[in-house]
Amino acid sequence: MLIEGQGVKGDAHAGKYVRHRYLAKRKPSLANLRQVHLMPSELFCELRAVGYDVRPGELGENVTTVGLQ
């Protein structure tokens, strides 16, 4: 479920403010710009072509897209 101004319900990156430990410790009121992480499925094909076996969900994305430009 997507929540406006928060991100994906239950996701580690959800929230109004930055959630990454490094930034949250130094700048706790920094706006969270990673509320929803989109990943093009084409990237997985490109990575496999150069020897990386990465599958959807393994890079932390919330949504995997196809054919967006």
mmCIF file of C-alpha atoms in Angstrom:
data_model
loop_
_atom_site.group_PDB
_atom_site.id
_atom_site.type_symbol
_atom_site.label_atom_id
_atom_site.label_comp_id
_atom_site.label_asym_id
_atom_site.label_seq_id
_atom_site.Cartn_x
_atom_site.Cartn_y
_atom_site.Cartn_z
ATOM 1 C CA MET A 1 0.000 0.000 0.000
ATOM 2 C CA LEU A 2 1.342 3.422 -0.953
ATOM 3 C CA ILE A 3 0.892 6.166 1.635
ATOM 4 C CA GLU A 4 1.145 9.780 0.457
ATOM 5 C CA GLY A 5 4.178 11.565 1.865
ATOM 6 C CA GLN A 6 5.440 8.317 3.452
ATOM 7 C CA GLY A 7 6.088 5.703 0.773
ATOM 8 C CA VAL A 8 5.309 1.989 0.844
ATOM 9 C CA LYS A 9 3.642 0.820 4.065
ATOM 10 C CA GLY A 10 6.067 -1.250 6.140
ATOM 11 C CA ASP A 11 9.089 -0.497 3.956
ATOM 12 C CA ALA A 12 12.415 0.331 5.630
ATOM 13 C CA HIS A 13 12.577 3.600 3.651
ATOM 14 C CA ALA A 14 9.027 4.755 4.420
ATOM 15 C CA GLY A 15 8.634 8.022 6.280
ATOM 16 C CA LYS A 16 8.749 11.766 5.925
ATOM 17 C CA TYR A 17 12.411 12.025 6.940
ATOM 18 C CA VAL A 18 15.529 10.233 5.682
ATOM 19 C CA ARG A 19 15.873 6.686 7.040
ATOM 20 C CA HIS A 20 19.411 5.733 6.032
ATOM 21 C CA ARG A 21 21.402 5.373 9.260
ATOM 22 C CA TYR A 22 24.323 7.501 8.091
ATOM 23 C CA LEU A 23 22.162 10.481 7.083
ATOM 24 C CA ALA A 24 19.515 10.054 9.775
ATOM 25 C CA LYS A 25 22.203 10.323 12.456
ATOM 26 C CA ARG A 26 23.739 13.476 10.981
ATOM 27 C CA LYS A 27 20.667 15.213 9.505
ATOM 28 C CA PRO A 28 17.506 13.727 11.080
ATOM 29 C CA SER A 29 15.182 16.353 9.568
ATOM 30 C CA LEU A 30 16.406 15.803 5.986
ATOM 31 C CA ALA A 31 13.497 15.069 3.623
ATOM 32 C CA ASN A 32 13.141 11.444 2.554
ATOM 33 C CA LEU A 33 13.585 11.330 -1.223
ATOM 34 C CA ARG A 34 13.507 7.498 -1.418
ATOM 35 C CA GLN A 35 9.949 6.757 -0.414
ATOM 36 C CA VAL A 36 9.304 4.468 -3.398
ATOM 37 C CA HIS A 37 12.160 2.789 -5.240
ATOM 38 C CA LEU A 38 11.418 1.927 -8.898
ATOM 39 C CA MET A 39 13.740 -0.323 -10.875
ATOM 40 C CA PRO A 40 13.535 -0.990 -14.640
ATOM 41 C CA SER A 41 13.520 -4.744 -15.373
ATOM 42 C CA GLU A 42 15.790 -4.014 -18.336
ATOM 43 C CA LEU A 43 18.587 -3.323 -15.842
ATOM 44 C CA PHE A 44 18.516 -6.954 -14.688
ATOM 45 C CA CYS A 45 19.117 -8.104 -18.283
ATOM 46 C CA GLU A 46 22.009 -5.656 -18.650
ATOM 47 C CA LEU A 47 23.579 -6.829 -15.399
ATOM 48 C CA ARG A 48 23.233 -10.511 -16.364
ATOM 49 C CA ALA A 49 24.945 -9.739 -19.687
ATOM 50 C CA VAL A 50 28.066 -8.578 -17.818
ATOM 51 C CA GLY A 51 28.086 -11.451 -15.327
ATOM 52 C CA TYR A 52 25.895 -10.368 -12.404
ATOM 53 C CA ASP A 53 23.015 -12.674 -11.502
ATOM 54 C CA VAL A 54 20.628 -10.136 -9.954
ATOM 55 C CA ARG A 55 16.900 -10.777 -9.805
ATOM 56 C CA PRO A 56 13.887 -8.554 -9.041
ATOM 57 C CA GLY A 57 13.744 -7.658 -5.361
ATOM 58 C CA GLU A 58 17.450 -8.151 -4.714
ATOM 59 C CA LEU A 59 18.339 -4.471 -5.168
ATOM 60 C CA GLY A 60 15.768 -3.214 -2.667
ATOM 61 C CA GLU A 61 13.242 -1.939 -5.172
ATOM 62 C CA ASN A 62 9.545 -1.698 -4.308
ATOM 63 C CA VAL A 63 8.316 -1.787 -7.907
ATOM 64 C CA THR A 64 9.915 -3.348 -10.977
ATOM 65 C CA THR A 65 8.872 -1.683 -14.237
ATOM 66 C CA VAL A 66 8.977 -2.774 -17.879
ATOM 67 C CA GLY A 67 9.350 -0.533 -20.931
ATOM 68 C CA LEU A 68 9.248 2.900 -19.254
ATOM 69 C CA GLN A 69 11.451 5.598 -20.735
#
